[in-house]
Short mmCIF file of C-alpha atoms in Angstrom, two decimals:
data_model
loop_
_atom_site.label_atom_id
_atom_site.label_comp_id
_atom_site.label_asym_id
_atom_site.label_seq_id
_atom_site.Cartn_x
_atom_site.Cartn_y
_atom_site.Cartn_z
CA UNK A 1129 86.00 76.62 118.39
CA UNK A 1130 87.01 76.03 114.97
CA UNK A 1131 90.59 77.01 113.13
CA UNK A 1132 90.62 80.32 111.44
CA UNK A 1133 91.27 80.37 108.01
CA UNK A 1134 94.04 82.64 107.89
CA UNK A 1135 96.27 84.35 110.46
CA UNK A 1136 98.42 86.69 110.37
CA UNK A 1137 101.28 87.02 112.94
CA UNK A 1138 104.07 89.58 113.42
CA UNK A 1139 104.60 90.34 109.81
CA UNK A 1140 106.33 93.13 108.37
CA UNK A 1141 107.39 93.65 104.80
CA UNK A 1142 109.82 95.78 103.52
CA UNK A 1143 110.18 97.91 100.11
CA UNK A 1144 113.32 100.12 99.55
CA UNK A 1145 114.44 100.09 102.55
CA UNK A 1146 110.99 101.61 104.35
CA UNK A 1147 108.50 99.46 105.98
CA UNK A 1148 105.37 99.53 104.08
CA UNK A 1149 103.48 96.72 106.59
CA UNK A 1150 102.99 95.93 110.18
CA UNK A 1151 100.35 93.48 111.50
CA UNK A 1152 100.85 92.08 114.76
CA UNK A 1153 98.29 90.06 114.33
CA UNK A 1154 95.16 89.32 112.50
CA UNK A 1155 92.49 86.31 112.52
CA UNK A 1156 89.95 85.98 109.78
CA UNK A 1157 87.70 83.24 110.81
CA UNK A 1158 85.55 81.00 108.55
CA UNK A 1159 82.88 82.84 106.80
CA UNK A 1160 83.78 86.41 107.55
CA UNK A 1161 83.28 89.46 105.62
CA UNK A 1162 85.89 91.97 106.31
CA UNK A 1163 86.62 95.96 105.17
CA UNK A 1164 90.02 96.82 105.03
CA UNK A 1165 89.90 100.38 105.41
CA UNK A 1166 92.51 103.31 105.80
CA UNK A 1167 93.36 106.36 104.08
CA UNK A 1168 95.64 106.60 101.04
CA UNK A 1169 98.17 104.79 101.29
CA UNK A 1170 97.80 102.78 104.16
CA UNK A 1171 98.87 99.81 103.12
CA UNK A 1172 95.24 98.14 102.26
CA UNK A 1173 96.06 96.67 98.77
CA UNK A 1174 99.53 95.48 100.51
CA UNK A 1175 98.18 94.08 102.91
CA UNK A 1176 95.08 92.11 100.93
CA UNK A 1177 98.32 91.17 98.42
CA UNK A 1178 100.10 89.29 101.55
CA UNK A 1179 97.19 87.72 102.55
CA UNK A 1180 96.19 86.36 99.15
CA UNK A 1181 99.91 84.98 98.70
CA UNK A 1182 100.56 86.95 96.12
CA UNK A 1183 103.54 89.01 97.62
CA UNK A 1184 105.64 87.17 100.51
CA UNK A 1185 106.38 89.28 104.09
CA UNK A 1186 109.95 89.75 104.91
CA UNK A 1187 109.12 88.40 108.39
CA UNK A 1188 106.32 87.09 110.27
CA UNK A 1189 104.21 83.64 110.28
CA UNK A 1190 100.99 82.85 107.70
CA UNK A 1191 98.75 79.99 108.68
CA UNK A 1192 96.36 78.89 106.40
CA UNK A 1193 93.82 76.70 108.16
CA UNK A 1194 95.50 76.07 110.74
CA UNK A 1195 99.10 74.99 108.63
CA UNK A 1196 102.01 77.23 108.97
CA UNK A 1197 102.91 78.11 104.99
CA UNK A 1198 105.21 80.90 105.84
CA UNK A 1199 108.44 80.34 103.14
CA UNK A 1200 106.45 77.74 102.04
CA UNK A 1201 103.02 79.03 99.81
CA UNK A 1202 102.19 76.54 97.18
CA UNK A 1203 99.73 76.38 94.31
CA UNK A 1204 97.78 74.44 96.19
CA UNK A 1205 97.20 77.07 99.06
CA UNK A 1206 97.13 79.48 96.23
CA UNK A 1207 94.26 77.50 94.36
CA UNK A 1208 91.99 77.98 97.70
CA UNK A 1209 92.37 82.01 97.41
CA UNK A 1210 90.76 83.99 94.48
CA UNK A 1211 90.96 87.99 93.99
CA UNK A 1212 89.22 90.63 91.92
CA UNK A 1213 90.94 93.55 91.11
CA UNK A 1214 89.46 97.13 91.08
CA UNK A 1215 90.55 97.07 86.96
CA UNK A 1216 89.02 93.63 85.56
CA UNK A 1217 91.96 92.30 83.31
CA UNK A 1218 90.16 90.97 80.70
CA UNK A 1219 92.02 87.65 78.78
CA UNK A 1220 92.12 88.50 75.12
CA UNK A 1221 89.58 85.97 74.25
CA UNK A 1222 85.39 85.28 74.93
CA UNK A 1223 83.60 85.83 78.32
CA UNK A 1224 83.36 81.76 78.83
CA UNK A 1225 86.98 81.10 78.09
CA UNK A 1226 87.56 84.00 80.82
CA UNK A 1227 85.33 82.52 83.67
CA UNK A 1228 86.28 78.96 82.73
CA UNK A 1229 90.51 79.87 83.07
CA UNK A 1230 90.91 79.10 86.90
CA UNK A 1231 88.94 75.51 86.35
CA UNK A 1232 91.08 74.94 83.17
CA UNK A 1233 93.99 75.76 84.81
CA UNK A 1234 93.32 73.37 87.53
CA UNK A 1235 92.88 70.32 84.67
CA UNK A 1236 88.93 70.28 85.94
CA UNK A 1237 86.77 67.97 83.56
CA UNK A 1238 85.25 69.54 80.59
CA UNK A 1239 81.60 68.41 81.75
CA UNK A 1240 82.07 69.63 85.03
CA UNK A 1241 83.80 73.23 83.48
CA UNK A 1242 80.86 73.82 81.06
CA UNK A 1243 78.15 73.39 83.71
CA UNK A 1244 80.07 75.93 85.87
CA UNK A 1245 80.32 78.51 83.85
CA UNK A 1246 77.05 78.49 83.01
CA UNK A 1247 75.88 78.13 86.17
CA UNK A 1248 78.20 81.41 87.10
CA UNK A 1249 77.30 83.37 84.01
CA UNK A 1250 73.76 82.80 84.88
CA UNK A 1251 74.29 83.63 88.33
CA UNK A 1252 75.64 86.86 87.67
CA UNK A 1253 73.20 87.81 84.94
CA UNK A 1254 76.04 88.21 81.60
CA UNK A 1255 74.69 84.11 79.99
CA UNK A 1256 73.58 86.42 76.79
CA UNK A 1257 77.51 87.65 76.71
CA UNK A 1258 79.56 84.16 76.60
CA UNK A 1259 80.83 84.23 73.27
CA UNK A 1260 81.63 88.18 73.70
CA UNK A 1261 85.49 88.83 73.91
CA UNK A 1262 85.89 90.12 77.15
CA UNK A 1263 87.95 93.13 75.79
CA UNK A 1264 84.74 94.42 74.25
CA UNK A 1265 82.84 94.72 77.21
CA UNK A 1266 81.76 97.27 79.64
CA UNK A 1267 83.46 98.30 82.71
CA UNK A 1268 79.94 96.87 85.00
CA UNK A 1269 79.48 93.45 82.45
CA UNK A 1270 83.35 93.35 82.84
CA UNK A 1271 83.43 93.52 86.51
CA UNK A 1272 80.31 90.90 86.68
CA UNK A 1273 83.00 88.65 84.50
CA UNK A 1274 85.74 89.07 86.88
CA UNK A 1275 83.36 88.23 89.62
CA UNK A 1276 82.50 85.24 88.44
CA UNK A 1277 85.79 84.39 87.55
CA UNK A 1278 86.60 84.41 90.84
CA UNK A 1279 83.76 82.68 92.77
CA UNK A 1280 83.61 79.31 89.68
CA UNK A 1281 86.82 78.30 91.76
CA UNK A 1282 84.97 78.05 95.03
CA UNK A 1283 87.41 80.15 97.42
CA UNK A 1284 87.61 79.37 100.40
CA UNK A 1285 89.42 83.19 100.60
CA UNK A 1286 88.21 85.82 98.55
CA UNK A 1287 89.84 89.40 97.97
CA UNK A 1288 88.03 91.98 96.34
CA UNK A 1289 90.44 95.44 96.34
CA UNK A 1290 88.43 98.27 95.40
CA UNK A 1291 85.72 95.94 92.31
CA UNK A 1292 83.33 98.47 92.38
CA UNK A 1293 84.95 101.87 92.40
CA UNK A 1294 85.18 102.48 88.61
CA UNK A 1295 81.58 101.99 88.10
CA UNK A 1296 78.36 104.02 87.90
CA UNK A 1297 76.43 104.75 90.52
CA UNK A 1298 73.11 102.77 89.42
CA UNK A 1299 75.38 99.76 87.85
CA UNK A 1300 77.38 99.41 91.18
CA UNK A 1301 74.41 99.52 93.25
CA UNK A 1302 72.76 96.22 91.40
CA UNK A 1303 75.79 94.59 91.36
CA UNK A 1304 76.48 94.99 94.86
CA UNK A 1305 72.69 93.96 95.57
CA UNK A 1306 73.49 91.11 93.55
CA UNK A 1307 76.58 90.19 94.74
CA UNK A 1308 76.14 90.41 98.79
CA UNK A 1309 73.40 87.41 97.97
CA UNK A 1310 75.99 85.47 96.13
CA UNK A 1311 78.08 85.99 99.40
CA UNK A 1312 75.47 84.96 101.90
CA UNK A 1313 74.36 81.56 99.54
CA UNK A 1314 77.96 80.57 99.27
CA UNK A 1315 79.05 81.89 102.70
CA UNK A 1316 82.36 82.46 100.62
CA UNK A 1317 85.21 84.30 103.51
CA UNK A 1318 85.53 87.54 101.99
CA UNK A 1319 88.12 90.73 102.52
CA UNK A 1320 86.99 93.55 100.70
CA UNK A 1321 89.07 96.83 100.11
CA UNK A 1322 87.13 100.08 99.10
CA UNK A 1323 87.10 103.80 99.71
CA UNK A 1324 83.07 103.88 99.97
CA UNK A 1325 81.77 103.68 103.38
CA UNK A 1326 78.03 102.45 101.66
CA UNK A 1327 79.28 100.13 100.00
CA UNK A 1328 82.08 98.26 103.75
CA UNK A 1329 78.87 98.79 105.55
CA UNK A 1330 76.79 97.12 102.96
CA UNK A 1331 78.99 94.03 102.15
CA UNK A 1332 80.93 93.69 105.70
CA UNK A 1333 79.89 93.00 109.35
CA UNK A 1334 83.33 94.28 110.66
CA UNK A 1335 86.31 96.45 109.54
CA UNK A 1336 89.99 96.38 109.99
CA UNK A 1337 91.86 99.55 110.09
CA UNK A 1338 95.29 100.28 108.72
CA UNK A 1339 96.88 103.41 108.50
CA UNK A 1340 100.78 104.18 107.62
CA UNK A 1341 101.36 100.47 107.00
CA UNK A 1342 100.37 99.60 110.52
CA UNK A 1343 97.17 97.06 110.97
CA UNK A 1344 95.54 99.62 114.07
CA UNK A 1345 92.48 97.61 114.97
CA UNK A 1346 89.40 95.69 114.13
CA UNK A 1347 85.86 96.30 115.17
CA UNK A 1348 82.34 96.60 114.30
CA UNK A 1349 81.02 99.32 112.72
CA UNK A 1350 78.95 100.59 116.20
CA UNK A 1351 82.30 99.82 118.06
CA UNK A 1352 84.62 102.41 116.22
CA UNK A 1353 83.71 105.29 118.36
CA UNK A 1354 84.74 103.35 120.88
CA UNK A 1355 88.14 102.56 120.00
CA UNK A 1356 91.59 104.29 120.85
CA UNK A 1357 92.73 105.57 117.19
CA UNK A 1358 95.50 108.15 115.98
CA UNK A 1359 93.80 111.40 115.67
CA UNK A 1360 94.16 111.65 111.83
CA UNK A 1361 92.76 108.05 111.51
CA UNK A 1362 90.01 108.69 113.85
CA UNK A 1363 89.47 112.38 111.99
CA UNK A 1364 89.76 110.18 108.26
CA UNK A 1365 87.17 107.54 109.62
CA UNK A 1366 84.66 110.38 110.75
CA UNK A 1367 85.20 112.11 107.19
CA UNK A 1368 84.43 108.79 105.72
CA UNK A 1369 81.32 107.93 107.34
CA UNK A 1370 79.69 111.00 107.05
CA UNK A 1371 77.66 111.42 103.75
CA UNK A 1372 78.83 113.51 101.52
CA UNK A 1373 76.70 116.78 101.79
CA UNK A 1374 77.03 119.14 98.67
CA UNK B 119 110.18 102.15 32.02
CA UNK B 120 110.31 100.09 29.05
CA UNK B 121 113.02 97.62 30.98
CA UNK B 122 110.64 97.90 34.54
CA UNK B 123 107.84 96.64 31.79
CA UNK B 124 109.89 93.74 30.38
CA UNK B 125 111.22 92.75 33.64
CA UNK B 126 107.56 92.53 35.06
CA UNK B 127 106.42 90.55 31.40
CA UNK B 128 109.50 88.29 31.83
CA UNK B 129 107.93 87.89 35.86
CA UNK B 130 104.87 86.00 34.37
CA UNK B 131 106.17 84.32 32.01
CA UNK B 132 108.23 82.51 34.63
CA UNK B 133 105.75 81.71 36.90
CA UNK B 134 103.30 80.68 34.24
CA UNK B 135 106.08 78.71 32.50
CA UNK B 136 107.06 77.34 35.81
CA UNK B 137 110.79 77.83 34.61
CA UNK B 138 112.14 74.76 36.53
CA UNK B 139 115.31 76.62 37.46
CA UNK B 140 113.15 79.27 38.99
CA UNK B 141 110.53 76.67 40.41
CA UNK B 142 113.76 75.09 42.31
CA UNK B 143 115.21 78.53 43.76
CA UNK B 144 112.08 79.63 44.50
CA UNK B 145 111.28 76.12 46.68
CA UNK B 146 114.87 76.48 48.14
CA UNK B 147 114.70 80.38 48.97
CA UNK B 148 111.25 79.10 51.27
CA UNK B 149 113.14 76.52 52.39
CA UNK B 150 115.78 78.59 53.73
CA UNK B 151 114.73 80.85 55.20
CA UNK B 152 111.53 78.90 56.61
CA UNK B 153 114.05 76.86 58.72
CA UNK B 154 115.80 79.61 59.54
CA UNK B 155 113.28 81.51 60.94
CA UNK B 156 111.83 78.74 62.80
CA UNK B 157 115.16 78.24 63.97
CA UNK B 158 115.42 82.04 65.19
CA UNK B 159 111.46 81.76 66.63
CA UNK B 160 113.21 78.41 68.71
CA UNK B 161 116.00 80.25 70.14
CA UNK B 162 114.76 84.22 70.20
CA UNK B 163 111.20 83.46 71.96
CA UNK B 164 112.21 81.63 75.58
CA UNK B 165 115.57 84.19 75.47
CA UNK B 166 113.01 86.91 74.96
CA UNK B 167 111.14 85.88 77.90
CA UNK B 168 113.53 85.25 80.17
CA UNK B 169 114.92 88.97 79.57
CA UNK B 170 111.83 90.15 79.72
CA UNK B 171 111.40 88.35 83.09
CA UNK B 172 114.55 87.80 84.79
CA UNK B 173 116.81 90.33 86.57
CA UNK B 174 120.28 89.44 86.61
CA UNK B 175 123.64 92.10 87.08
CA UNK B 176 123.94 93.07 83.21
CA UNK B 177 120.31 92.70 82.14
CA UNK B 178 120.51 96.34 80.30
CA UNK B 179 123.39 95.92 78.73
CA UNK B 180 122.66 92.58 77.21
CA UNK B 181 119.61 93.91 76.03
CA UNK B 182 121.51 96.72 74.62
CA UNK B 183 123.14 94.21 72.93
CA UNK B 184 119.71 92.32 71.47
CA UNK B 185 118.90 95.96 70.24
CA UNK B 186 121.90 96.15 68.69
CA UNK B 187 122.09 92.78 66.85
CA UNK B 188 118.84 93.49 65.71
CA UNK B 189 120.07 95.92 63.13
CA UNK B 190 123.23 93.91 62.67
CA UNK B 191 124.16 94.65 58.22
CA UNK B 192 123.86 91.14 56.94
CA UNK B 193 127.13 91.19 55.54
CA UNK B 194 128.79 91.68 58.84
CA UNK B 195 126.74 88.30 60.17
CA UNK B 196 128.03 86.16 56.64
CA UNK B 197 131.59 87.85 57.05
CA UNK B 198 131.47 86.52 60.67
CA UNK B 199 129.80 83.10 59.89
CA UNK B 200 131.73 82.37 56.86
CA UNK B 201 135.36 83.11 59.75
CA UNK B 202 133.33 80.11 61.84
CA UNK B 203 132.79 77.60 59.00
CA UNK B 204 135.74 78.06 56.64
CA UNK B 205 138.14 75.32 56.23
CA UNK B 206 140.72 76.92 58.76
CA UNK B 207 137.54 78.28 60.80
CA UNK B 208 136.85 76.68 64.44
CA UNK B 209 133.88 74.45 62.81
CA UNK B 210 135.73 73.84 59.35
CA UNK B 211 135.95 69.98 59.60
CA UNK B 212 132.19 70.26 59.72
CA UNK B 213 132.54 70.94 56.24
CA UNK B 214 129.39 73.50 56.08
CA UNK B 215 130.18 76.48 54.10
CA UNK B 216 128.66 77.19 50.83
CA UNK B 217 125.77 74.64 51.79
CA UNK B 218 122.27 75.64 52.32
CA UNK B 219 122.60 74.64 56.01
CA UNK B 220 125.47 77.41 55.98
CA UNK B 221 123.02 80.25 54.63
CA UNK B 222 120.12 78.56 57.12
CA UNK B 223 122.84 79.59 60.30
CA UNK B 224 123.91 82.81 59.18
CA UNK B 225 120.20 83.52 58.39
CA UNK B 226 118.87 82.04 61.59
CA UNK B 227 121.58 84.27 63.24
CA UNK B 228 120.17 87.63 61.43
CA UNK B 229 116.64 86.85 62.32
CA UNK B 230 116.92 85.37 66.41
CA UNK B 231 118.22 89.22 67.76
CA UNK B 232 114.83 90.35 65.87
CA UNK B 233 112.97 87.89 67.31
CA UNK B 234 114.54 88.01 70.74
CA UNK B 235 114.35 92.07 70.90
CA UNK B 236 110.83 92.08 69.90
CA UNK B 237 109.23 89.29 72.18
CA UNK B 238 111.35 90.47 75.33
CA UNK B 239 109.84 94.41 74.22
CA UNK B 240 106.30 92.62 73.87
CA UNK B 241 106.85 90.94 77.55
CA UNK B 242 107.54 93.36 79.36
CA UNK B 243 104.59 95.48 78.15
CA UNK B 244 102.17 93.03 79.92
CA UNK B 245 100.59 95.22 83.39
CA UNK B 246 102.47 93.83 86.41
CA UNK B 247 98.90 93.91 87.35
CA UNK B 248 97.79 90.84 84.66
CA UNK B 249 100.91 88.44 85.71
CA UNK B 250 99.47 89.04 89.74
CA UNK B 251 95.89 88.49 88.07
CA UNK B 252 97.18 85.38 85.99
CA UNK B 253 98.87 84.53 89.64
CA UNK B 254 95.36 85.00 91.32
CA UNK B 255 93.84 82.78 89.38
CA UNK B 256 96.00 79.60 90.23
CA UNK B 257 98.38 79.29 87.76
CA UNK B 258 101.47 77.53 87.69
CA UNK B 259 105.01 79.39 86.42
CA UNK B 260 104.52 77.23 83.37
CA UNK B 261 100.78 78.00 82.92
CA UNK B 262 101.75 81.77 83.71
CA UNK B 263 104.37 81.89 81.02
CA UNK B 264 101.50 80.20 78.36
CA UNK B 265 98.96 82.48 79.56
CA UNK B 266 101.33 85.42 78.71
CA UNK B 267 102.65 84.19 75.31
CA UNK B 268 98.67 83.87 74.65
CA UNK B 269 98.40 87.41 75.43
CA UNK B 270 101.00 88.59 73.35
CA UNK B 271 100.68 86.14 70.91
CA UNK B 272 100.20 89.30 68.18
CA UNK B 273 102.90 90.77 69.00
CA UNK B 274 104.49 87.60 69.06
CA UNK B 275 103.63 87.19 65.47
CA UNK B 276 104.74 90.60 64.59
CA UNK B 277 108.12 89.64 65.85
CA UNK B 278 108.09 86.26 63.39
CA UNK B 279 106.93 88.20 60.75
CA UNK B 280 109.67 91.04 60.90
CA UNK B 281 112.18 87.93 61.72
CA UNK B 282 111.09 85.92 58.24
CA UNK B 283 111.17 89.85 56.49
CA UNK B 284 114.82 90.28 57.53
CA UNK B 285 115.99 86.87 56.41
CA UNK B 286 114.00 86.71 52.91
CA UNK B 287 115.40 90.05 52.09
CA UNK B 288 118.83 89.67 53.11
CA UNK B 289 121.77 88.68 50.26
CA UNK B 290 124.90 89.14 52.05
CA UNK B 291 124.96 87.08 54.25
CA UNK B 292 124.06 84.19 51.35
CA UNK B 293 126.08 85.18 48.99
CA UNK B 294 129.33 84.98 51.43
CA UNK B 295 128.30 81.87 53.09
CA UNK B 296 126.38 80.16 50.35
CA UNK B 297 128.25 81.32 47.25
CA UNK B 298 125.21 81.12 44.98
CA UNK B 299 125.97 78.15 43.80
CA UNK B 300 123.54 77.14 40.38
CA UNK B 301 121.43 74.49 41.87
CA UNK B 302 122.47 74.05 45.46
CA UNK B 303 122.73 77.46 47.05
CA UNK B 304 121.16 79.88 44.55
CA UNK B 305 118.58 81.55 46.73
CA UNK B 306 115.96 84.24 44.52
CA UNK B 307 117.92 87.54 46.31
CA UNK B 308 121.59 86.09 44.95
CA UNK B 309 120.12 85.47 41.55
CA UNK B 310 119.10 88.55 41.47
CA UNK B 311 122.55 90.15 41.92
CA UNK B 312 123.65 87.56 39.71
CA UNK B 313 121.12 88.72 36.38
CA UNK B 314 121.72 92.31 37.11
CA UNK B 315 125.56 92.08 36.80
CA UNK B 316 125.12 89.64 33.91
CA UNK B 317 123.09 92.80 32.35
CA UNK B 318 119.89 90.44 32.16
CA UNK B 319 117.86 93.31 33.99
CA UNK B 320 114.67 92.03 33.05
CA UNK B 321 115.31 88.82 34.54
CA UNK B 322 116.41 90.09 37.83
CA UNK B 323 113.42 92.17 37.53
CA UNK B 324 111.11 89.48 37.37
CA UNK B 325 112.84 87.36 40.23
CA UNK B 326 112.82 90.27 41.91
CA UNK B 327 109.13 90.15 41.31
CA UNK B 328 109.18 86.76 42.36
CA UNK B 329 110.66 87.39 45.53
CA UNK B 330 108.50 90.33 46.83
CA UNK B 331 105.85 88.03 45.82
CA UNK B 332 106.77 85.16 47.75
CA UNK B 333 107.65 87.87 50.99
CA UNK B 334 104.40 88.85 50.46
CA UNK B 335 102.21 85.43 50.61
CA UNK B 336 104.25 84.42 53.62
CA UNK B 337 103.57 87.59 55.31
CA UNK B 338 99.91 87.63 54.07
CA UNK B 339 99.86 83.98 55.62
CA UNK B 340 100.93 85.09 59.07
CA UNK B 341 98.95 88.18 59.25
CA UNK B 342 95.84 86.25 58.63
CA UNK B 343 96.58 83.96 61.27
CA UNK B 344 97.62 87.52 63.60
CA UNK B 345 94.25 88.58 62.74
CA UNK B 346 91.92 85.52 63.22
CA UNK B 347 93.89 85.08 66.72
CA UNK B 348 93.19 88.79 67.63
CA UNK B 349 89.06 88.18 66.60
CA UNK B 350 89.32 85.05 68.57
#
């Protein structure tokens, strides 16, 4: 059996004096697409923000591949994660520069930059909007940036909290088409926070439930009726998988 | 009217002439306040960031204080400078006042609370959101703190800018700690006092021409530069 990528283990986290996260325990394993669902303020963006290092637990054990890095999170566990955020912050500067930041950052050859970005720009269909500055563009070409942003690192963890949520229906629809195949060529670990149903059920195989701060469970989608839930997370995930009929 | 249009004749016929005496206060004017706002860009841009950035007991009130200092009258600053340097002053064996590097330190000492108050305000305007983004994408505290002065970098120059306006401008402080002395510590703003009290209006007229000129150029310069960063 191989080492999970990341688990979680008895951490809780702390802010003005309330606890805002609980997760006994959680295991992403290699190559895993997860939802992080739960109502409004559950915790999800918390929770994906402690997993991708970027806020530290007031108690509780990370291991990263198998390596304990609780207290101890380094660039170069940070360097394996990448996250896009539901608002693409845009560097003031062109569309290359932006996708090629996390490579120059990381002192990557020139050469071996150039041929990446053009590989992702390509890949994610914006090629004709390199020498754009990013602050021009549009909230879909934006969000294709930040995507590729991300994936020119090669994660081995990705976190995407809400990407596709400020965008039109028809733009968010081809990007997500286009971006589930990037997923399955690269096989890239993925946690992916949203509010739409469609678009978990689309991009995951499994979800993980939080509600009030608390990590609940984890199942597949044909498992949740299944599961023991609190009523008014049970009630919220029955509201949320039920089209919207108008 | 008639003096406003000899005072602007009597402008270019000094800078066509290239009146030498002019020519050198001009050069040293530049000069001055050049270092001294380099100086102030030095000392106000890493103690803007770190108030931006840090949170130590007293971070308000010391950047009450910044705010403050940022409007300090320049007379105050020579009056204060000129107590430091003076031959019975704490540094008066350094043997500094009515020197040019006198006028650079009060100078640089009027322009680093500008500096300071404006690149800690332009800090702590970047989203929370960009420095976990900047964090996201692998970069170091050092890279972080790059990647944010890139990001502000117009601001940045709007805070050098209003820094190299304040110290150009300013006479008091030069005239107290430089004495305007003919050929060493004449700047273009004490000549200007000096002509008008002389009654040789139309000569401080056209150094005063001279001046808003050469505030202007400089200026021009860095807003340029503002710009073309911005487009890039």
């Amino acid at each position: 059996m191989s080492i999970p990528i990341l688990q979680l283990k008895n951490i809780k986290l702390n802010k003005n004096g309330k606890q805002v996260l609980k997760v006994d325990q959680f295991t992403v394993e290699e190559g895993a697409i997860i939802g992080i669902v739960g109502p409004n303020g559950a915790g999800k963006s918390t929770f994906m923000k402690v997993m991708a290092f970027l806020e530290e637990p007031d108690e509780g054990e990370i291991f990263f591949r198998g390596i304990n890095v609780s207290n101890q999170i380094g660039i170069d566990q940070r360097r394996q994660i990448a996250m896009v955020f539901q608002q693409p912050l845009m560097l003031n500067t062109t569309v290359h520069n932006n996708v090629a930041i996390s490579l120059k950052l990381r002192n990557r050859p020139k050469k071996e930059i150039q041929e990446l970005v053009i590989h992702w720009l390509e890949r994610f269909g914006i090629l004709h909007l390199q020498n754009r500055n990013a602050k021009t563009l549009s909230g879909g070409e934006a969000q294709r940036v930040a995507l590729a942003r991300a994936m020119i690192s090669e994660p081995k963890l990705l976190f995407l909290d809400e990407p596709f949520t400020a965008l039109d229906l028809p733009t968010r629809k081809r990007l997500l088409e286009d971006f589930r195949q990037v997923l399955m060529e690269t096989k890239t670990t993925t946690l992916f926070v949203s509010h739409d149903f469609q678009e978990v059920k689309f991009l995951c195989k499994e979800m993980a439930m939080l509600y009030k701060g608390h990590l609940i469970d984890r199942a597949k989608f044909d498992e949740i009726n299944r599961l023991q839930l609190p009523e008014e997370l049970a009630q919220f995930l029955q509201d949320w998988m039920t089209p919207l009929a108008i | 009217m008639e003096m406003i249009g000899r005072g602007v004749i009597k402008a270019f016929e000094m800078i066509i002439s290239r009146d030498p005496e002019i020519v050198m206060i001009t050069l040293l004017t530049l000069k001055i306040s050049g270092i001294a706002t380099l100086i102030s860009i030095l000392i106000g841009i890493p103690l803007g960031v770190i108030l931006a950035w840090s949170n130590f007991p007293g971070r308000k009130i010391v950047i009450s204080i910044v705010n403050t200092a940022m409007g300090f009258p320049p007379v105050v600053v020579g009056l204060w400078v000129f107590l430091l340097l003076a031959r019975n002053g704490p540094l008066g064996s350094l043997e500094l006042l009515y020197t040019p590097t006198a006028i650079i330190i009060a100078q640089a000492v009027i322009a680093s609370p500008i500096v300071i108050g404006l690149t800690s305000a332009a800090i702590m305007q970047v989203d929370e959101k960009m420095r976990l983004q900047l964090k996201s994408f692998g970069a170091t505290k050092w890279q972080m703190l790059l990647l944010v002065l890139r990001e502000t970098k117009y601001s940045l120059l709007a805070a050098v800018i209003a820094g190299f306006g304040g110290v150009i401008s300013e006479i008091g402080a030069s005239m107290m700690v430089g004495g305007n002395i003919k050929g060493y510590t004449r700047v273009l703003t004490t000549a200007t006092v000096m002509e008008t009290s002389k009654g040789n209006t139309d000569v401080a007229i056209g150094i005063s021409i001279i001046l808003m000129l050469l505030a202007y150029l400089v200026t021009l310069g860095l807003t340029i530069m503002q710009h073309r960063e911005v487009k890039e």
